[in-house]
């Protein structure tokens, strides 16, 4: 079962549909290895009315968090019945963003980092569902951590429990990305709306958006390469820490690159 801290929360003033269970059968071995010690009873990121000073327990300035997923049709080993992970990015509340925030923590050999800290189940899942479309998986994981992971205020080294091993914040980042991805079964949600990959059929962008909006409880964004859908982004605000906080669905602040009619082709295998 999912850690209760990672179950999708309720939108402020609105009801959010929650997946009853992960389609991937999340193992209890994917539970968190460290605790932030932060409460989730405070304001959500981007919704505070006073200045927050404890940025170990309040994500700022990157409080508009987007989880992006690929639909890669020609990546070896990419599952035919699932989208795959691109990343988890901390945009600022105004839509701007920072990148490469702490080069001193640009960890390499992510596989060994995860294995050495007991997160082998997370690594196994990443090797199935976090795939690089242009290079090795390690290169993508290293890039996502260095470019985006180092920018989270709640994942700074000073925010970790005393005695945490080097790189524990990166391990927590990858565990959170995987756990959050498992609550967002894009393929299944589209299939529930009779939207399945097809070599000949086109769908309206509104059909895809409404199918996910119904399940997610907020409006995601699709991106396309010409008319072919390649990526979806789900947006969140956060209560507490990225380590074990509550991710609250929120509407995308922008439209994606897709036109009104899109193609959703099957993977090539």
mmCIF file of N, CA and C in Angstrom, residues 45-102:
data_model
loop_
_atom_site.group_PDB
_atom_site.id
_atom_site.type_symbol
_atom_site.label_atom_id
_atom_site.label_comp_id
_atom_site.label_asym_id
_atom_site.label_seq_id
_atom_site.Cartn_x
_atom_site.Cartn_y
_atom_site.Cartn_z
ATOM 1 N N UNK A 45 2.082 24.728 -0.376
ATOM 2 C CA UNK A 45 2.996 25.624 -1.090
ATOM 3 C C UNK A 45 2.213 26.479 -2.081
ATOM 4 N N UNK A 46 2.654 27.706 -2.225
ATOM 5 C CA UNK A 46 2.003 28.697 -3.089
ATOM 6 C C UNK A 46 0.674 29.193 -2.522
ATOM 7 N N UNK A 47 0.286 28.757 -1.322
ATOM 8 C CA UNK A 47 -0.977 29.171 -0.726
ATOM 9 C C UNK A 47 -0.785 29.796 0.657
ATOM 10 N N UNK A 48 0.427 30.082 1.054
ATOM 11 C CA UNK A 48 0.648 30.685 2.363
ATOM 12 C C UNK A 48 0.236 32.155 2.342
ATOM 13 N N UNK A 49 -0.277 32.619 3.456
ATOM 14 C CA UNK A 49 -0.680 34.025 3.585
ATOM 15 C C UNK A 49 0.327 34.822 4.392
ATOM 16 N N UNK A 50 1.248 34.134 5.052
ATOM 17 C CA UNK A 50 2.346 34.797 5.747
ATOM 18 C C UNK A 50 3.651 34.166 5.290
ATOM 19 N N UNK A 51 4.739 34.845 5.555
ATOM 20 C CA UNK A 51 6.053 34.352 5.126
ATOM 21 C C UNK A 51 6.442 33.124 5.935
ATOM 22 N N UNK A 52 6.774 32.048 5.228
ATOM 23 C CA UNK A 52 7.214 30.820 5.884
ATOM 24 C C UNK A 52 8.730 30.854 6.055
ATOM 25 N N UNK A 53 9.192 30.566 7.257
ATOM 26 C CA UNK A 53 10.629 30.640 7.533
ATOM 27 C C UNK A 53 11.300 29.272 7.567
ATOM 28 N N UNK A 54 10.549 28.225 7.873
ATOM 29 C CA UNK A 54 11.123 26.885 7.932
ATOM 30 C C UNK A 54 10.970 26.217 6.572
ATOM 31 N N UNK A 55 11.925 26.440 5.677
ATOM 32 C CA UNK A 55 11.819 25.913 4.320
ATOM 33 C C UNK A 55 12.230 24.446 4.230
ATOM 34 N N UNK A 56 12.544 23.840 5.387
ATOM 35 C CA UNK A 56 12.698 22.388 5.412
ATOM 36 C C UNK A 56 11.342 21.700 5.423
ATOM 37 N N UNK A 57 10.313 22.434 5.841
ATOM 38 C CA UNK A 57 8.961 21.869 5.941
ATOM 39 C C UNK A 57 7.956 22.619 5.080
ATOM 40 N N UNK A 58 8.425 23.551 4.285
ATOM 41 C CA UNK A 58 7.557 24.285 3.363
ATOM 42 C C UNK A 58 8.329 24.507 2.076
ATOM 43 N N UNK A 59 7.849 23.924 0.989
ATOM 44 C CA UNK A 59 8.588 23.988 -0.272
ATOM 45 C C UNK A 59 8.488 25.377 -0.884
ATOM 46 N N UNK A 60 9.639 26.039 -1.008
ATOM 47 C CA UNK A 60 9.690 27.386 -1.557
ATOM 48 C C UNK A 60 11.114 27.670 -2.026
ATOM 49 N N UNK A 61 11.300 28.348 -3.149
ATOM 50 C CA UNK A 61 10.254 28.974 -3.972
ATOM 51 C C UNK A 61 9.578 28.030 -4.963
ATOM 52 N N UNK A 62 10.084 26.786 -5.076
ATOM 53 C CA UNK A 62 9.551 25.881 -6.095
ATOM 54 C C UNK A 62 8.333 25.107 -5.655
ATOM 55 N N UNK A 63 7.271 25.817 -5.294
ATOM 56 C CA UNK A 63 6.105 25.168 -4.716
ATOM 57 C C UNK A 63 5.051 24.704 -5.690
ATOM 58 N N UNK A 64 5.268 24.928 -6.984
ATOM 59 C CA UNK A 64 4.362 24.420 -8.014
ATOM 60 C C UNK A 64 5.066 23.236 -8.668
ATOM 61 N N UNK A 65 4.703 22.044 -8.241
ATOM 62 C CA UNK A 65 5.461 20.840 -8.587
ATOM 63 C C UNK A 65 4.744 20.083 -9.690
ATOM 64 N N UNK A 66 5.473 19.737 -10.736
ATOM 65 C CA UNK A 66 4.854 18.993 -11.833
ATOM 66 C C UNK A 66 5.535 17.649 -12.037
ATOM 67 N N UNK A 67 4.718 16.636 -12.137
ATOM 68 C CA UNK A 67 5.181 15.281 -12.429
ATOM 69 C C UNK A 67 4.904 15.010 -13.882
ATOM 70 N N UNK A 68 5.965 14.801 -14.656
ATOM 71 C CA UNK A 68 5.840 14.611 -16.096
ATOM 72 C C UNK A 68 6.057 13.146 -16.460
ATOM 73 N N UNK A 69 5.285 12.692 -17.453
ATOM 74 C CA UNK A 69 5.380 11.321 -17.937
ATOM 75 C C UNK A 69 5.534 11.327 -19.457
ATOM 76 N N UNK A 70 6.365 10.404 -19.947
ATOM 77 C CA UNK A 70 6.588 10.217 -21.375
ATOM 78 C C UNK A 70 5.625 9.183 -21.956
ATOM 79 N N UNK A 71 5.242 9.393 -23.218
ATOM 80 C CA UNK A 71 4.712 8.301 -24.039
ATOM 81 C C UNK A 71 5.716 8.098 -25.159
ATOM 82 N N UNK A 72 6.698 7.180 -24.908
ATOM 83 C CA UNK A 72 7.754 6.893 -25.871
ATOM 84 C C UNK A 72 7.389 5.650 -26.657
ATOM 85 N N UNK A 73 7.298 5.780 -27.964
ATOM 86 C CA UNK A 73 6.863 4.643 -28.771
ATOM 87 C C UNK A 73 8.017 3.797 -29.289
ATOM 88 N N UNK A 74 9.255 4.287 -29.181
ATOM 89 C CA UNK A 74 10.368 3.560 -29.796
ATOM 90 C C UNK A 74 11.547 3.373 -28.854
ATOM 91 N N UNK A 75 11.285 3.335 -27.545
ATOM 92 C CA UNK A 75 12.337 3.103 -26.563
ATOM 93 C C UNK A 75 12.335 1.632 -26.175
ATOM 94 N N UNK A 76 13.471 0.977 -26.329
ATOM 95 C CA UNK A 76 13.569 -0.441 -26.034
ATOM 96 C C UNK A 76 13.179 -0.727 -24.588
ATOM 97 N N UNK A 77 12.288 -1.696 -24.418
ATOM 98 C CA UNK A 77 11.866 -2.102 -23.088
ATOM 99 C C UNK A 77 10.759 -1.265 -22.485
ATOM 100 N N UNK A 78 10.315 -0.227 -23.177
ATOM 101 C CA UNK A 78 9.260 0.613 -22.634
ATOM 102 C C UNK A 78 7.954 -0.179 -22.594
ATOM 103 N N UNK A 79 7.274 -0.230 -21.454
ATOM 104 C CA UNK A 79 6.061 -1.044 -21.341
ATOM 105 C C UNK A 79 4.964 -0.546 -22.269
ATOM 106 N N UNK A 80 4.300 -1.475 -22.932
ATOM 107 C CA UNK A 80 3.284 -1.104 -23.918
ATOM 108 C C UNK A 80 2.014 -0.584 -23.276
ATOM 109 N N UNK A 81 1.826 -0.879 -21.977
ATOM 110 C CA UNK A 81 0.581 -0.507 -21.310
ATOM 111 C C UNK A 81 0.827 0.469 -20.157
ATOM 112 N N UNK A 82 1.861 1.269 -20.277
ATOM 113 C CA UNK A 82 2.123 2.281 -19.258
ATOM 114 C C UNK A 82 2.930 3.417 -19.852
ATOM 115 N N UNK A 83 2.640 4.624 -19.396
ATOM 116 C CA UNK A 83 3.532 5.742 -19.654
ATOM 117 C C UNK A 83 4.746 5.575 -18.751
ATOM 118 N N UNK A 84 5.778 6.342 -18.994
ATOM 119 C CA UNK A 84 6.986 6.241 -18.176
ATOM 120 C C UNK A 84 7.322 7.597 -17.561
ATOM 121 N N UNK A 85 8.223 7.575 -16.601
ATOM 122 C CA UNK A 85 8.554 8.774 -15.845
ATOM 123 C C UNK A 85 9.512 9.665 -16.632
ATOM 124 N N UNK A 86 9.235 10.961 -16.623
ATOM 125 C CA UNK A 86 10.226 11.938 -17.063
ATOM 126 C C UNK A 86 10.884 12.564 -15.839
ATOM 127 N N UNK A 87 10.098 13.171 -14.958
ATOM 128 C CA UNK A 87 10.700 13.747 -13.762
ATOM 129 C C UNK A 87 9.681 14.369 -12.841
ATOM 130 N N UNK A 88 10.183 15.039 -11.808
ATOM 131 C CA UNK A 88 9.369 15.761 -10.836
ATOM 132 C C UNK A 88 10.048 17.106 -10.620
ATOM 133 N N UNK A 89 9.433 18.166 -11.140
ATOM 134 C CA UNK A 89 10.097 19.457 -11.273
ATOM 135 C C UNK A 89 9.475 20.512 -10.368
ATOM 136 N N UNK A 90 10.296 21.284 -9.640
ATOM 137 C CA UNK A 90 9.788 22.318 -8.753
ATOM 138 C C UNK A 90 9.759 23.685 -9.425
ATOM 139 N N UNK A 91 8.672 24.008 -10.101
ATOM 140 C CA UNK A 91 8.506 25.352 -10.655
ATOM 141 C C UNK A 91 8.160 26.328 -9.539
ATOM 142 N N UNK A 92 8.496 27.578 -9.747
ATOM 143 C CA UNK A 92 8.081 28.619 -8.820
ATOM 144 C C UNK A 92 6.589 28.875 -8.975
ATOM 145 N N UNK A 93 5.995 29.525 -7.990
ATOM 146 C CA UNK A 93 4.549 29.722 -7.988
ATOM 147 C C UNK A 93 4.086 30.582 -9.158
ATOM 148 N N UNK A 94 4.984 31.393 -9.719
ATOM 149 C CA UNK A 94 4.629 32.235 -10.863
ATOM 150 C C UNK A 94 4.933 31.567 -12.193
ATOM 151 N N UNK A 95 5.359 30.304 -12.164
ATOM 152 C CA UNK A 95 5.639 29.559 -13.383
ATOM 153 C C UNK A 95 7.083 29.616 -13.832
ATOM 154 N N UNK A 96 7.883 30.490 -13.246
ATOM 155 C CA UNK A 96 9.315 30.499 -13.546
ATOM 156 C C UNK A 96 9.972 29.320 -12.820
ATOM 157 N N UNK A 97 11.254 29.103 -13.036
ATOM 158 C CA UNK A 97 11.896 27.963 -12.379
ATOM 159 C C UNK A 97 13.405 28.176 -12.317
ATOM 160 N N UNK A 98 14.024 27.442 -11.427
ATOM 161 C CA UNK A 98 15.481 27.403 -11.310
ATOM 162 C C UNK A 98 15.957 26.008 -11.647
ATOM 163 N N UNK A 99 17.204 25.900 -12.055
ATOM 164 C CA UNK A 99 17.787 24.602 -12.386
ATOM 165 C C UNK A 99 19.224 24.541 -11.876
ATOM 166 N N UNK A 100 19.729 23.312 -11.697
ATOM 167 C CA UNK A 100 21.133 23.086 -11.318
ATOM 168 C C UNK A 100 21.496 23.930 -10.106
ATOM 169 N N UNK A 101 20.759 23.725 -9.019
ATOM 170 C CA UNK A 101 20.871 24.614 -7.861
ATOM 171 C C UNK A 101 22.056 24.315 -6.946
ATOM 172 N N UNK A 102 22.620 23.123 -7.009
ATOM 173 C CA UNK A 102 23.725 22.784 -6.104
ATOM 174 C C UNK A 102 24.641 21.762 -6.762
#
